[in-house]
Short mmCIF file of C-alpha atoms in Angstrom, two decimals:
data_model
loop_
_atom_site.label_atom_id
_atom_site.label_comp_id
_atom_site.label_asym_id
_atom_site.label_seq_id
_atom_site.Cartn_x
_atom_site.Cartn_y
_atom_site.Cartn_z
CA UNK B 18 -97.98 60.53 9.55
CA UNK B 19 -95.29 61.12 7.26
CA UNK B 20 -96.37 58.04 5.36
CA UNK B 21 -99.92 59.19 4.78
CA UNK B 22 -98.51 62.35 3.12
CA UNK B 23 -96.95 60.70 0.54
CA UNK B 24 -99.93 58.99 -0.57
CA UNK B 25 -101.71 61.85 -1.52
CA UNK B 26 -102.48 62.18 -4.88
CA UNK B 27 -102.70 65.96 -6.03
CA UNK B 28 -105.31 65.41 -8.80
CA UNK B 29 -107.63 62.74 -7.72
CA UNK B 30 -111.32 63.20 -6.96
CA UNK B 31 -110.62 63.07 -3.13
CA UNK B 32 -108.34 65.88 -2.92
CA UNK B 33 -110.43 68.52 -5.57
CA UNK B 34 -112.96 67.54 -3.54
CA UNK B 35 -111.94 68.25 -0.14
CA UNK B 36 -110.56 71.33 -1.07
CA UNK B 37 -113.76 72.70 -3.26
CA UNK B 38 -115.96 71.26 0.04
CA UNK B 39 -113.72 73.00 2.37
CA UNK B 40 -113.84 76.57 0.33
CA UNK B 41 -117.52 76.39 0.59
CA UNK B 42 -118.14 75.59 4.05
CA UNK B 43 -115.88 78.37 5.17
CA UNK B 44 -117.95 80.97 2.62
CA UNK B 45 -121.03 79.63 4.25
CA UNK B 46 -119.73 80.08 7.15
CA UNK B 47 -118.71 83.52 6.76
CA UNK B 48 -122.48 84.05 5.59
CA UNK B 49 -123.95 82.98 8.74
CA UNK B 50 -121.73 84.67 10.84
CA UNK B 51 -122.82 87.86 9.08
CA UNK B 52 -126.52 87.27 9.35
CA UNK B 53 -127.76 86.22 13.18
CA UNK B 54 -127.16 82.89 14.05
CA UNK B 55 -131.26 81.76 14.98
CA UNK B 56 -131.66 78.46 15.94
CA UNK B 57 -135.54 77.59 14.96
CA UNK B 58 -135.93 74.30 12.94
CA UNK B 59 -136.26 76.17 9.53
CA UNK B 60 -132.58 78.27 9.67
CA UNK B 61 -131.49 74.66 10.81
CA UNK B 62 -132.72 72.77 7.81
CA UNK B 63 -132.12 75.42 5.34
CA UNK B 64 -128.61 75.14 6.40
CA UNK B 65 -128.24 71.65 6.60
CA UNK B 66 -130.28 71.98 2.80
CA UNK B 67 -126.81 74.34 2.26
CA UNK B 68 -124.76 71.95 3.08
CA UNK B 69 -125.40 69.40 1.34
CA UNK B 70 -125.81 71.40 -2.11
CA UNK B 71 -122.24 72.75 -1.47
CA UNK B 72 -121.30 69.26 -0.79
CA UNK B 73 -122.83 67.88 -4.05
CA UNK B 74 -122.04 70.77 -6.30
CA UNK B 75 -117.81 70.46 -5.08
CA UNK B 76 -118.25 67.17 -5.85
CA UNK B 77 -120.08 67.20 -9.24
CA UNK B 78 -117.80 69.92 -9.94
CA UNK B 79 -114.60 68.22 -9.11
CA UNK B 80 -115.71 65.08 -11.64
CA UNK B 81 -116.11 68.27 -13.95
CA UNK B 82 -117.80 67.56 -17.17
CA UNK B 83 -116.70 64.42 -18.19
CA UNK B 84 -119.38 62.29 -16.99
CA UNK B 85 -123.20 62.71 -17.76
CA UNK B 86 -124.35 62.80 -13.88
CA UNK B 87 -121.85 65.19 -12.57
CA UNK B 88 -123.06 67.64 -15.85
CA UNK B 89 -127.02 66.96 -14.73
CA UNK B 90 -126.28 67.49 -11.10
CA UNK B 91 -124.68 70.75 -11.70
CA UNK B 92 -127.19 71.80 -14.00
CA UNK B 93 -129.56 70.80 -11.54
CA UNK B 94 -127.49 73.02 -9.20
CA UNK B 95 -127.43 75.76 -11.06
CA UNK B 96 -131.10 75.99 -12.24
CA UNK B 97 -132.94 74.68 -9.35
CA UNK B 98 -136.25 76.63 -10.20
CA UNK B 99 -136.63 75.47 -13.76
CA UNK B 100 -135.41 72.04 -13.05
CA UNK B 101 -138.67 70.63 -12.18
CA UNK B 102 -140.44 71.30 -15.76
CA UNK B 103 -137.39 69.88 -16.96
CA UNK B 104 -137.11 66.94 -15.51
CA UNK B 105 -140.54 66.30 -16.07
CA UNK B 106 -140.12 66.92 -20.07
CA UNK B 107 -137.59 64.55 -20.24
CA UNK B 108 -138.62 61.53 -18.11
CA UNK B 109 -142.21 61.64 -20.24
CA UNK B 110 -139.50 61.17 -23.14
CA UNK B 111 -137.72 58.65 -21.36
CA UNK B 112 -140.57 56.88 -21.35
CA UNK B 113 -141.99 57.00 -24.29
CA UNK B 114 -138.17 55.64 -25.37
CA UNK B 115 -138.61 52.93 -22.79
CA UNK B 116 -142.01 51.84 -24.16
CA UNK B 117 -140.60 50.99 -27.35
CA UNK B 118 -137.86 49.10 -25.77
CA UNK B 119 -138.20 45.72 -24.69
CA UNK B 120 -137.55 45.47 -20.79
CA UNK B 121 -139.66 43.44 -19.29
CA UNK B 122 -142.29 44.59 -16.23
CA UNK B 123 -140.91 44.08 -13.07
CA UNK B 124 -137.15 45.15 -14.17
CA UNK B 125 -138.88 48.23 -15.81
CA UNK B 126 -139.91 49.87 -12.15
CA UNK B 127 -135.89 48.51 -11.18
CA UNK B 128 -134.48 50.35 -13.99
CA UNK B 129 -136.70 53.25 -12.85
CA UNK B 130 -135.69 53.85 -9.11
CA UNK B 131 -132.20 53.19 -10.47
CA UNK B 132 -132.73 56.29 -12.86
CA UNK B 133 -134.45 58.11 -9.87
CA UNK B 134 -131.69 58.15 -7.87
CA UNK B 135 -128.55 59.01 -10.44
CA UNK B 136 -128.37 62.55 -11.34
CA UNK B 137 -129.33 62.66 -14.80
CA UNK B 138 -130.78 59.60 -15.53
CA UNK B 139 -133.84 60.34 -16.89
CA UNK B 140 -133.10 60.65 -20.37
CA UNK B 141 -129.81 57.40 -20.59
CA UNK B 142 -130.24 54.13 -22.34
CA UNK B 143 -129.87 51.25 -19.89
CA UNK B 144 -126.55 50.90 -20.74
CA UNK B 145 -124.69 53.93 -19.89
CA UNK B 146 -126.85 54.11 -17.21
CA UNK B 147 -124.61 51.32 -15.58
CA UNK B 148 -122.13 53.08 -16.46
CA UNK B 149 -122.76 56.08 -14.95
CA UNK B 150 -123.95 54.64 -11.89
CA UNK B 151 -120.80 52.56 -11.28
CA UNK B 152 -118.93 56.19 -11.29
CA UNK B 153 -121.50 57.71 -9.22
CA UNK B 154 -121.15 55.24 -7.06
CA UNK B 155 -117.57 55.69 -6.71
CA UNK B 156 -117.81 59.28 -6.22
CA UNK B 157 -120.28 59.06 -3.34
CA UNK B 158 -118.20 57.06 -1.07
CA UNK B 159 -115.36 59.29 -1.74
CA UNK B 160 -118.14 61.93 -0.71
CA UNK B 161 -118.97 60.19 2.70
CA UNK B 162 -115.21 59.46 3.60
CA UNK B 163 -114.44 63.10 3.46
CA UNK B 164 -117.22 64.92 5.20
CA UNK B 165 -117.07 61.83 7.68
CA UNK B 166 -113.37 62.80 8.39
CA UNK B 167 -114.16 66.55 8.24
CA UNK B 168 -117.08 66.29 10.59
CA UNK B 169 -114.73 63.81 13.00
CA UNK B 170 -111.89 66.18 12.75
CA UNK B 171 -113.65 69.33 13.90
CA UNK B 172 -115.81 67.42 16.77
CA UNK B 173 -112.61 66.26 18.61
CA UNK T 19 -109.90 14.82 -55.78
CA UNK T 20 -111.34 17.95 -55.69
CA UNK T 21 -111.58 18.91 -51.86
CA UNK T 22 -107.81 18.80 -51.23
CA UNK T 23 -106.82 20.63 -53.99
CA UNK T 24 -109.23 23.30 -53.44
CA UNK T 25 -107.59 23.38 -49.48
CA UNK T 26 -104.36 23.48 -51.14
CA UNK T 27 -104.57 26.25 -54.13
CA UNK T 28 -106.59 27.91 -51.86
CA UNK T 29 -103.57 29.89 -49.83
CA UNK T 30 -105.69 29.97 -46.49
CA UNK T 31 -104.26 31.15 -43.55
CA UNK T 32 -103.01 29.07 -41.73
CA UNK T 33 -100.94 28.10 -44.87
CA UNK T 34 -99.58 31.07 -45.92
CA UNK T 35 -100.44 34.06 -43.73
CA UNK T 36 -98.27 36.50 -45.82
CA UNK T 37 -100.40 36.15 -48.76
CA UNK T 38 -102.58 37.88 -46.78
CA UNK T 39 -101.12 40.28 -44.80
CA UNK T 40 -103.47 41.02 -42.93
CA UNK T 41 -101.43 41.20 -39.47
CA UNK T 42 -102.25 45.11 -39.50
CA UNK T 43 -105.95 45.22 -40.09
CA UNK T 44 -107.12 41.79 -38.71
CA UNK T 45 -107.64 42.04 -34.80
CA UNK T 46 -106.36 38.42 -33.76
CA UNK T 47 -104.18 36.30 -35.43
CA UNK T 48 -105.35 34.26 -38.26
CA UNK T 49 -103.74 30.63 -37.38
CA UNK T 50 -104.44 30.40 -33.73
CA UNK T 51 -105.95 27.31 -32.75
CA UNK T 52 -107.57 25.18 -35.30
CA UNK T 53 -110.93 26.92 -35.29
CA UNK T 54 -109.86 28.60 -38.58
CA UNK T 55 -108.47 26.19 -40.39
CA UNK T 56 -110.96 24.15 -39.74
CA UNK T 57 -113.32 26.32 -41.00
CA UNK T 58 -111.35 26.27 -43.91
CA UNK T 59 -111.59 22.86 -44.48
CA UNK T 60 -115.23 23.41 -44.16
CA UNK T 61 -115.10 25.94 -46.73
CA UNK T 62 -113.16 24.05 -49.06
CA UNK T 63 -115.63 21.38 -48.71
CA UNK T 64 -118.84 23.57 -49.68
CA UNK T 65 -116.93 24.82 -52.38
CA UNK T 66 -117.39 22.26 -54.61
CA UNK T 67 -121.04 22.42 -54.88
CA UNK T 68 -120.70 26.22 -55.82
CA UNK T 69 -117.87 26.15 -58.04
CA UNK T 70 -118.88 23.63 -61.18
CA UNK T 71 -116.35 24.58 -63.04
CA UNK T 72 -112.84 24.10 -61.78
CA UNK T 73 -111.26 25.92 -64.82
CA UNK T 74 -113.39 28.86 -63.13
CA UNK T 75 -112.48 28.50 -59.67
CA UNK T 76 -108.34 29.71 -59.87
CA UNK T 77 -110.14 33.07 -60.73
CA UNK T 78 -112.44 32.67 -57.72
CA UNK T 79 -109.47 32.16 -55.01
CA UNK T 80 -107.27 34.79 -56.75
CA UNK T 81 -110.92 37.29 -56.27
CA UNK T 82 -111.20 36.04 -52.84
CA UNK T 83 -108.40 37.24 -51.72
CA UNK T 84 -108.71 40.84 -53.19
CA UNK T 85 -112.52 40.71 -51.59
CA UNK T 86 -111.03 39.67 -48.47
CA UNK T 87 -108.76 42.31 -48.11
CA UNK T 88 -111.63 44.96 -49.31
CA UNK T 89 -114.00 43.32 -46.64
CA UNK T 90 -111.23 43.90 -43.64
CA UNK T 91 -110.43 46.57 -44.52
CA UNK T 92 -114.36 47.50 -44.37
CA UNK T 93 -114.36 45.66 -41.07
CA UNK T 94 -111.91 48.12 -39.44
CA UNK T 95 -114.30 50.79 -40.86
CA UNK T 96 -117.11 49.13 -39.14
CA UNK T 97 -115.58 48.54 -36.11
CA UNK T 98 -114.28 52.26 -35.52
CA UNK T 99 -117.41 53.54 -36.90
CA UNK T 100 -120.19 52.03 -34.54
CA UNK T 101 -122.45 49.33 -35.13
CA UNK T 102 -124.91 51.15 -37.51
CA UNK T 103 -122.91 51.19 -40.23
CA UNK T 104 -123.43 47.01 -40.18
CA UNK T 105 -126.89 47.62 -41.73
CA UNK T 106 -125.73 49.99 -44.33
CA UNK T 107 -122.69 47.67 -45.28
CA UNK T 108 -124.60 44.44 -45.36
CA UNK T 109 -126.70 46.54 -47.68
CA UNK T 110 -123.21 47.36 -50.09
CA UNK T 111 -122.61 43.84 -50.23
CA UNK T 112 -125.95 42.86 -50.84
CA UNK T 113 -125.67 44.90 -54.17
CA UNK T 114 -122.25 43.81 -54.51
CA UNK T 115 -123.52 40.10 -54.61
CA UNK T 116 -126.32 40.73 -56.69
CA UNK T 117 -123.79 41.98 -59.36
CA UNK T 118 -121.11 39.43 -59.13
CA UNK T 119 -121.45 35.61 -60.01
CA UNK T 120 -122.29 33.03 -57.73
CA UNK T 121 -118.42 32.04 -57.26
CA UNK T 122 -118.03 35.38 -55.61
CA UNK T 123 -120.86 34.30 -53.21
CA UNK T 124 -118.35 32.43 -51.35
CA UNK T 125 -116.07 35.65 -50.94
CA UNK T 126 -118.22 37.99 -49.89
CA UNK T 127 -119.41 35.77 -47.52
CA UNK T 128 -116.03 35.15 -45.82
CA UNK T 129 -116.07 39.02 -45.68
CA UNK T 130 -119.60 39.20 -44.07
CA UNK T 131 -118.10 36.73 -41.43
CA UNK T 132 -114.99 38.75 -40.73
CA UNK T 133 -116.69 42.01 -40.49
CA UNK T 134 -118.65 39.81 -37.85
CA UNK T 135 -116.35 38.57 -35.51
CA UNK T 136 -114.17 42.17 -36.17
CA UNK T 137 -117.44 44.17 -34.37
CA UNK T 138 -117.71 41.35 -31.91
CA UNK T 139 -114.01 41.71 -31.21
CA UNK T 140 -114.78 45.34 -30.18
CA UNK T 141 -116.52 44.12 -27.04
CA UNK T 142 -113.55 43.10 -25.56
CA UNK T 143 -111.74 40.34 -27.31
CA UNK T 144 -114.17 37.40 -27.35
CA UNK T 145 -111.95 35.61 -29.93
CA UNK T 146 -111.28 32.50 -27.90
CA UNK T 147 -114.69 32.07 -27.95
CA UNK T 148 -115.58 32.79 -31.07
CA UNK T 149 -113.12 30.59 -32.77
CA UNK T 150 -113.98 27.61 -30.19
CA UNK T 151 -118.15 28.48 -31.07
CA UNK T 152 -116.48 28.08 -34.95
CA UNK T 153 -114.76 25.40 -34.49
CA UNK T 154 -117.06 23.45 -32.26
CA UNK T 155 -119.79 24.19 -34.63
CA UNK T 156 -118.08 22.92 -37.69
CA UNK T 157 -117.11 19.44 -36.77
CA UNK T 158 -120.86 18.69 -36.94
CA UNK T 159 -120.66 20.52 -39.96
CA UNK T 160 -118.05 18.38 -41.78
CA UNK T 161 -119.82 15.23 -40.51
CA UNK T 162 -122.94 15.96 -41.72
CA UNK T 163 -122.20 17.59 -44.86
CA UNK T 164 -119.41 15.12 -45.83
CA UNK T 165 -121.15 11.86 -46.84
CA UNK T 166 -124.08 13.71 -48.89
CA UNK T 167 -122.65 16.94 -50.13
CA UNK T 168 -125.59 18.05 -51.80
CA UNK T 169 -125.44 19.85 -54.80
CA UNK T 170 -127.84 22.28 -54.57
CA UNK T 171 -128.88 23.31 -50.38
CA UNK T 172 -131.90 26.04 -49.45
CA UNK T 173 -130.98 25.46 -45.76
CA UNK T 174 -128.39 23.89 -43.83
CA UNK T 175 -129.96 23.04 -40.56
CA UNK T 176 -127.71 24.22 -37.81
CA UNK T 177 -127.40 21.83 -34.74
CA UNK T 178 -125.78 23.30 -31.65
CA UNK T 179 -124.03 20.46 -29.48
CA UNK T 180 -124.52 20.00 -25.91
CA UNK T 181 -122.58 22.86 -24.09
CA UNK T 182 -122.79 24.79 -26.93
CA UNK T 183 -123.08 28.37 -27.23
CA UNK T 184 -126.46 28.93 -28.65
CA UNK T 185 -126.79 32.71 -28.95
CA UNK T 186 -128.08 34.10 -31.61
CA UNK T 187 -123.99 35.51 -32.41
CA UNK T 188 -122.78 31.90 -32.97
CA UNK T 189 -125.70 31.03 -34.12
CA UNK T 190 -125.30 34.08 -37.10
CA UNK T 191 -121.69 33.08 -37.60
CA UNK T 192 -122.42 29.27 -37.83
CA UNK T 193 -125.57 29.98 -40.68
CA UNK T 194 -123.30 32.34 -42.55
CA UNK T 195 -120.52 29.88 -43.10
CA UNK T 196 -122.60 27.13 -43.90
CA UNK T 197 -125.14 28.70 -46.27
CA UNK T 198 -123.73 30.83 -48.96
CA UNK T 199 -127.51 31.11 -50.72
CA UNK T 200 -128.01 32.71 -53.36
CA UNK T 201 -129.30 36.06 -52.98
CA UNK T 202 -132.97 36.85 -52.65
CA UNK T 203 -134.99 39.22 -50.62
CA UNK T 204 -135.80 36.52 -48.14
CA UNK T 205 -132.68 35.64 -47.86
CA UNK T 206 -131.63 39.41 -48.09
CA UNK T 207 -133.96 39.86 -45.13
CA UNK T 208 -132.73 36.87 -43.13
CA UNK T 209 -129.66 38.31 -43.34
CA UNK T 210 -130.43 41.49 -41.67
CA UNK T 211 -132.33 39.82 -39.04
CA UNK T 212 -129.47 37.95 -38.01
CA UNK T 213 -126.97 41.26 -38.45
CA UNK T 214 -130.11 42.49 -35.75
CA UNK T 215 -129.70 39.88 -33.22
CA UNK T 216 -126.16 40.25 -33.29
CA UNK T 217 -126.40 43.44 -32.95
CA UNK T 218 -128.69 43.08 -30.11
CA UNK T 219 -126.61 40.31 -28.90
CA UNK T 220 -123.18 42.54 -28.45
CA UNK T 221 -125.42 45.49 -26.41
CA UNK T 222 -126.26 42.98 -24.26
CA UNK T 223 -122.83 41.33 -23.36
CA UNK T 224 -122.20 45.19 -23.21
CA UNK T 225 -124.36 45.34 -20.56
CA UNK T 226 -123.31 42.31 -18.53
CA UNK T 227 -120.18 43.41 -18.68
CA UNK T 228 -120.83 47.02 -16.79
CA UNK T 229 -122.95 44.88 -14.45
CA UNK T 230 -119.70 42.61 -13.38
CA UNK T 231 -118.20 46.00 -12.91
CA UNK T 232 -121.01 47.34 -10.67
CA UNK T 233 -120.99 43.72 -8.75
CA UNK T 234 -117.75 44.59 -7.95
CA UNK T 235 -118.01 47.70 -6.26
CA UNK T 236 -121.20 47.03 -4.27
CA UNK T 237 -119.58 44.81 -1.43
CA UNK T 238 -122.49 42.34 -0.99
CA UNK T 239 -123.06 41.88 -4.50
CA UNK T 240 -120.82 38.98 -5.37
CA UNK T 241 -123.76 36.43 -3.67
CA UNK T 242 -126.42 37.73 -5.54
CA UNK T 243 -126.86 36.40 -8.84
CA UNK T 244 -130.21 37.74 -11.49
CA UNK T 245 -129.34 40.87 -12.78
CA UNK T 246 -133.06 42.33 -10.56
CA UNK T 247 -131.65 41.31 -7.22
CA UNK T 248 -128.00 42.77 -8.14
CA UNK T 249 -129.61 45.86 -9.43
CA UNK T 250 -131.52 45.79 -6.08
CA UNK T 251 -128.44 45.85 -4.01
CA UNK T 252 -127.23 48.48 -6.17
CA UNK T 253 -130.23 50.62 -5.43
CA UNK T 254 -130.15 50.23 -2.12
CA UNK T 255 -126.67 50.61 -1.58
CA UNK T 256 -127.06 54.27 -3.44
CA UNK T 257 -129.63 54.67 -1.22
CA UNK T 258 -127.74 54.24 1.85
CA UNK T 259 -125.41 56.35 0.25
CA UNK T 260 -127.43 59.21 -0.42
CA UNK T 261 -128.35 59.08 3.64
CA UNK T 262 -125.14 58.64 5.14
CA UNK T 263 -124.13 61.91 3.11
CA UNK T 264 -127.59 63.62 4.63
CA UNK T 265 -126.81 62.51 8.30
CA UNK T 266 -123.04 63.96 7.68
CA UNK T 267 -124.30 66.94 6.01
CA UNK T 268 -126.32 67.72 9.17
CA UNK T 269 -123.49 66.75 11.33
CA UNK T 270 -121.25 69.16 9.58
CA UNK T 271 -123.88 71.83 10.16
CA UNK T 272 -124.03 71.55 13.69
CA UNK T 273 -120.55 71.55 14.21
CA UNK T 274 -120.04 74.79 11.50
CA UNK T 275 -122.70 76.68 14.28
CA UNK T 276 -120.53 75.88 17.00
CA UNK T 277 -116.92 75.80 15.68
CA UNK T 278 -117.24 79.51 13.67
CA UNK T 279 -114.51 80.66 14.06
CA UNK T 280 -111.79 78.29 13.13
CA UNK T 281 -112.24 76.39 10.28
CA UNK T 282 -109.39 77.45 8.15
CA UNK T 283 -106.31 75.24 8.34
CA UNK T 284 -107.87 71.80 7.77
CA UNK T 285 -104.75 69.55 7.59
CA UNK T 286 -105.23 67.53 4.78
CA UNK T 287 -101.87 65.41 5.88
CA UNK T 288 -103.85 64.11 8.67
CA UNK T 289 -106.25 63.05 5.95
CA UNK T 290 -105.03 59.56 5.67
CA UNK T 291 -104.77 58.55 8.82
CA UNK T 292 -108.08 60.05 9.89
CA UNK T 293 -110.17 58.15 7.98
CA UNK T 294 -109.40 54.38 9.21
CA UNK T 295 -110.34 54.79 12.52
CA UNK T 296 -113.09 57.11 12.30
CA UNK T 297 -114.55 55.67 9.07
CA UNK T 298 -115.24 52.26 10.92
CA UNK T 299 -117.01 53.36 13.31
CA UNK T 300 -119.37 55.39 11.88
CA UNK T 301 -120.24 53.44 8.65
CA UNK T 302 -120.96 50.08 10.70
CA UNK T 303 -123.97 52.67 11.94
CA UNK T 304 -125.77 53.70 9.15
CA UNK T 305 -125.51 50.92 7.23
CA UNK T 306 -126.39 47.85 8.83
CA UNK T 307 -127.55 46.49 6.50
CA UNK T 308 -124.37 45.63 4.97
CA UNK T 309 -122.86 43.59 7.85
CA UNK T 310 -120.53 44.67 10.26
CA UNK T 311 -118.06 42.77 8.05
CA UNK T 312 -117.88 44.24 5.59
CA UNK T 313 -117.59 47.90 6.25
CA UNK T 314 -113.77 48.02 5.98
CA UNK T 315 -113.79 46.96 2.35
CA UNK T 316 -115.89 49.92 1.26
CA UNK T 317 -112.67 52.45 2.90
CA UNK T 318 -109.98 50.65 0.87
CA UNK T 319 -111.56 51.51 -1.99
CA UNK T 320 -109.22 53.83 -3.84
CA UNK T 321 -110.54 56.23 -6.44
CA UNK T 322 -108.31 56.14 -9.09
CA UNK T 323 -108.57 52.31 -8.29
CA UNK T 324 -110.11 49.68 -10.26
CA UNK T 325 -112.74 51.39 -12.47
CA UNK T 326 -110.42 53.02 -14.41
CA UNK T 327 -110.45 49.99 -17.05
CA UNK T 328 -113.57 50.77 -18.18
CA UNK T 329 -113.93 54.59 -18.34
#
């Protein structure tokens, strides 16, 4: 065990991470030991909903600002009732972009699930979309190693 | 003769780089390989049909090299200023040729060329290339222009070999060096189509690039090759992504309901070890997909690992 202690690196993603997860499980925890603990399918999903936007927003927030789909997640975080105009907004101007562009058809709906899916990629040239997805990427499999060891750690 | 006189008064580089000095402000060494001074030799060779007068021509060389320098040091201007400025320069020297005499032609096309292969350096040191795509493309060039040496050329038809890179970069590079025209608005606007497809041409090595990089993190992506099935993995490897961290985010909320109490000391020394074992099992679950082989390669994947090169 000693061994794995020294291969901790204080200031990579993994570690702000965990710890920024961590903090906000045990606040939501502390929430829903104050209100009563109901078990119909609704409390279940909203907190399972909570969950997974504390996950998300320790991660986004432990990339910080640096990268364009850690800054849209966390605005999408932060904003959630406004978000849908906005994201509408931009992905008609997206498009409009795209038209002009010269993709052809069938990578065009690609290129669109592709934005779908990474925070904030409405409104990217194709370009730093790869980019950004290659991060994203990265960051989510941090993601799933952590809560996968959390979730094992506390289950045993 | 005139041709080897012209290579020899003509100080290029791989004769005398310290005339130059341009070790500072050029990106890659002027005398590596032959590609340049066989380019040279090309040069010399079209020369002659510009330069009538010899008496003129010691003047020309001795210009050269002050428009040289001016043009590299534009180059480095260019290249730390973005690609946009290409237009707009190409534009300076355009008015810059217009004012000068056809013996300057000659110069300022040697500068269009460097600021060239200076913004196409920028994406990641294609030089070898470049100077084999140079050098490849003027041996046909010295053939062909050697026996008839026309005096007076609209176009120089540019052949690519077998094997040859014919993209519209060393296809730009090759017309420039072989066709110093004189300057008209067709020409003028032939120019800036070909400054476009370069242009065009470095975005998209841009882009294959940053999809290398994304083949290498997906783990079943090295098979694949067309950029829509690779960006298919890629979308559905998010995809499995974005569920695994769903299914653990539910898992983590059952176990918060029943565990209240004592989530504070999480050790995070146990951190390492934890995740081998556990890891393994549960990602050969949810992504089947993906092979039972390969699960273990996505856990070695260090963050601060191999991306870093490109952010």
């Amino acid at each position: 065990m000693a061994v794995h202690r020294l291969s901790l690196n204080p200031s990579s993603y993994k570690t702000r991470f965990t710890q920024r997860f961590l903090r906000a499980l045990m606040k939501i925890n502390k929430n829903k030991n104050r209100s009563s603990t109901s078990s119909s399918f609704q409390e279940i999903r909203r907190g399972r909903r909570r969950i997974k936007i504390a996950a998300d927003g320790s991660m986004a927030s432990a990339v910080g600002s640096k990268r364009a789909w850690s800054r849209a997640m966390l605005y999408k975080l932060r904003t959630r009732t406004r978000h849908q105009a906005w994201v509408r907004k931009i992905s008609t101007a997206a498009k409009r972009k795209r038209d002009v562009g010269n993709k052809p058809e069938e990578e065009l709906s690609r290129t669109d699930d592709l934005r779908r899916l990474v925070p904030g990629g409405e409104a990217m040239d194709f370009c730093s979309l790869l980019e950004e997805t290659a991060h994203y990427i990265k960051c989510l499999t941090t993601q799933a190693h952590v809560m996968q060891s959390i979730a094992d750690f506390y289950s045993t | 003769m005139d041709p080897p006189s012209l290579i020899n008064e003509g100080s290029f580089p791989s004769a005398n780089a310290s005339a130059y000095s341009l070790d500072g402000i050029w990106p890659f060494p002027l005398n590596s390989g032959g590609g340049v001074s066989e380019s040279g030799g090309d040069l010399g060779l079209r020369r002659s049909p510009l330069g009538q007068n010899s008496g003129g021509f010691a003047e020309t060389t001795r210009t050269r090299i002050r428009n040289r320098d001016v043009s590299v040091d534009e180059s480095t201007v260019t290249e730390n200023s973005g690609r946009k400025r290409i237009d707009a320069a190409s534009e300076d020297e355009s008015s810059k040729l217009v004012s000068t005499n056809s013996g300057n032609d000659l110069n300022v096309c040697n500068g269009k060329r460097i600021k060239l292969s200076g913004s196409r350096d920028k994406n990641g040191g294609l030089k070898a290339e470049m100077e084999s795509s140079l050098s490849a493309g003027n041996k046909p060039a010295d053939q062909s222009t050697q026996p008839s040496e026309p005096p007076k050329q609209d176009y120089i038809h540019v052949r690519a070999r077998r094997g040859q890179a014919t993209d519209s970069h060393s296809l730009a590079e090759r017309v420039i060096l072989l066709n110093p025209q004189p300057i008209t608005s067709q020409n003028l606007n032939k120019f800036c189509i070909l400054v476009g497809t370069v242009v065009a041409q470095a975005r998209r090595e841009k882009i294959s690039e940053r999809m290398k990089l994304l083949q290498d993190l997906v783990p079943n992506c090295n098979k694949v090759i067309g950029k829509s099935l690779v960006l298919d993995e890629i979308i559905n490897y998010i995809q499995s992504l974005q569920r695994q961290v769903e299914f653990l985010s539910m898992k983590l909320e059952a176990v918060n309901s029943r565990m209240n109490p004592g989530i504070e000391g999480f050790p995070l020394k146990d951190f390492g070890a934890q995740t081998f074992t556990a890891g393994m099992t549960f990602s050969s679950q949810a992504t089947r997909e993906y092979g039972q082989g390969s699960p273990p390669e996505w856990l070695h994947m260090q963050v601060g690992g191999g991306f870093e090169r490109a952010a």
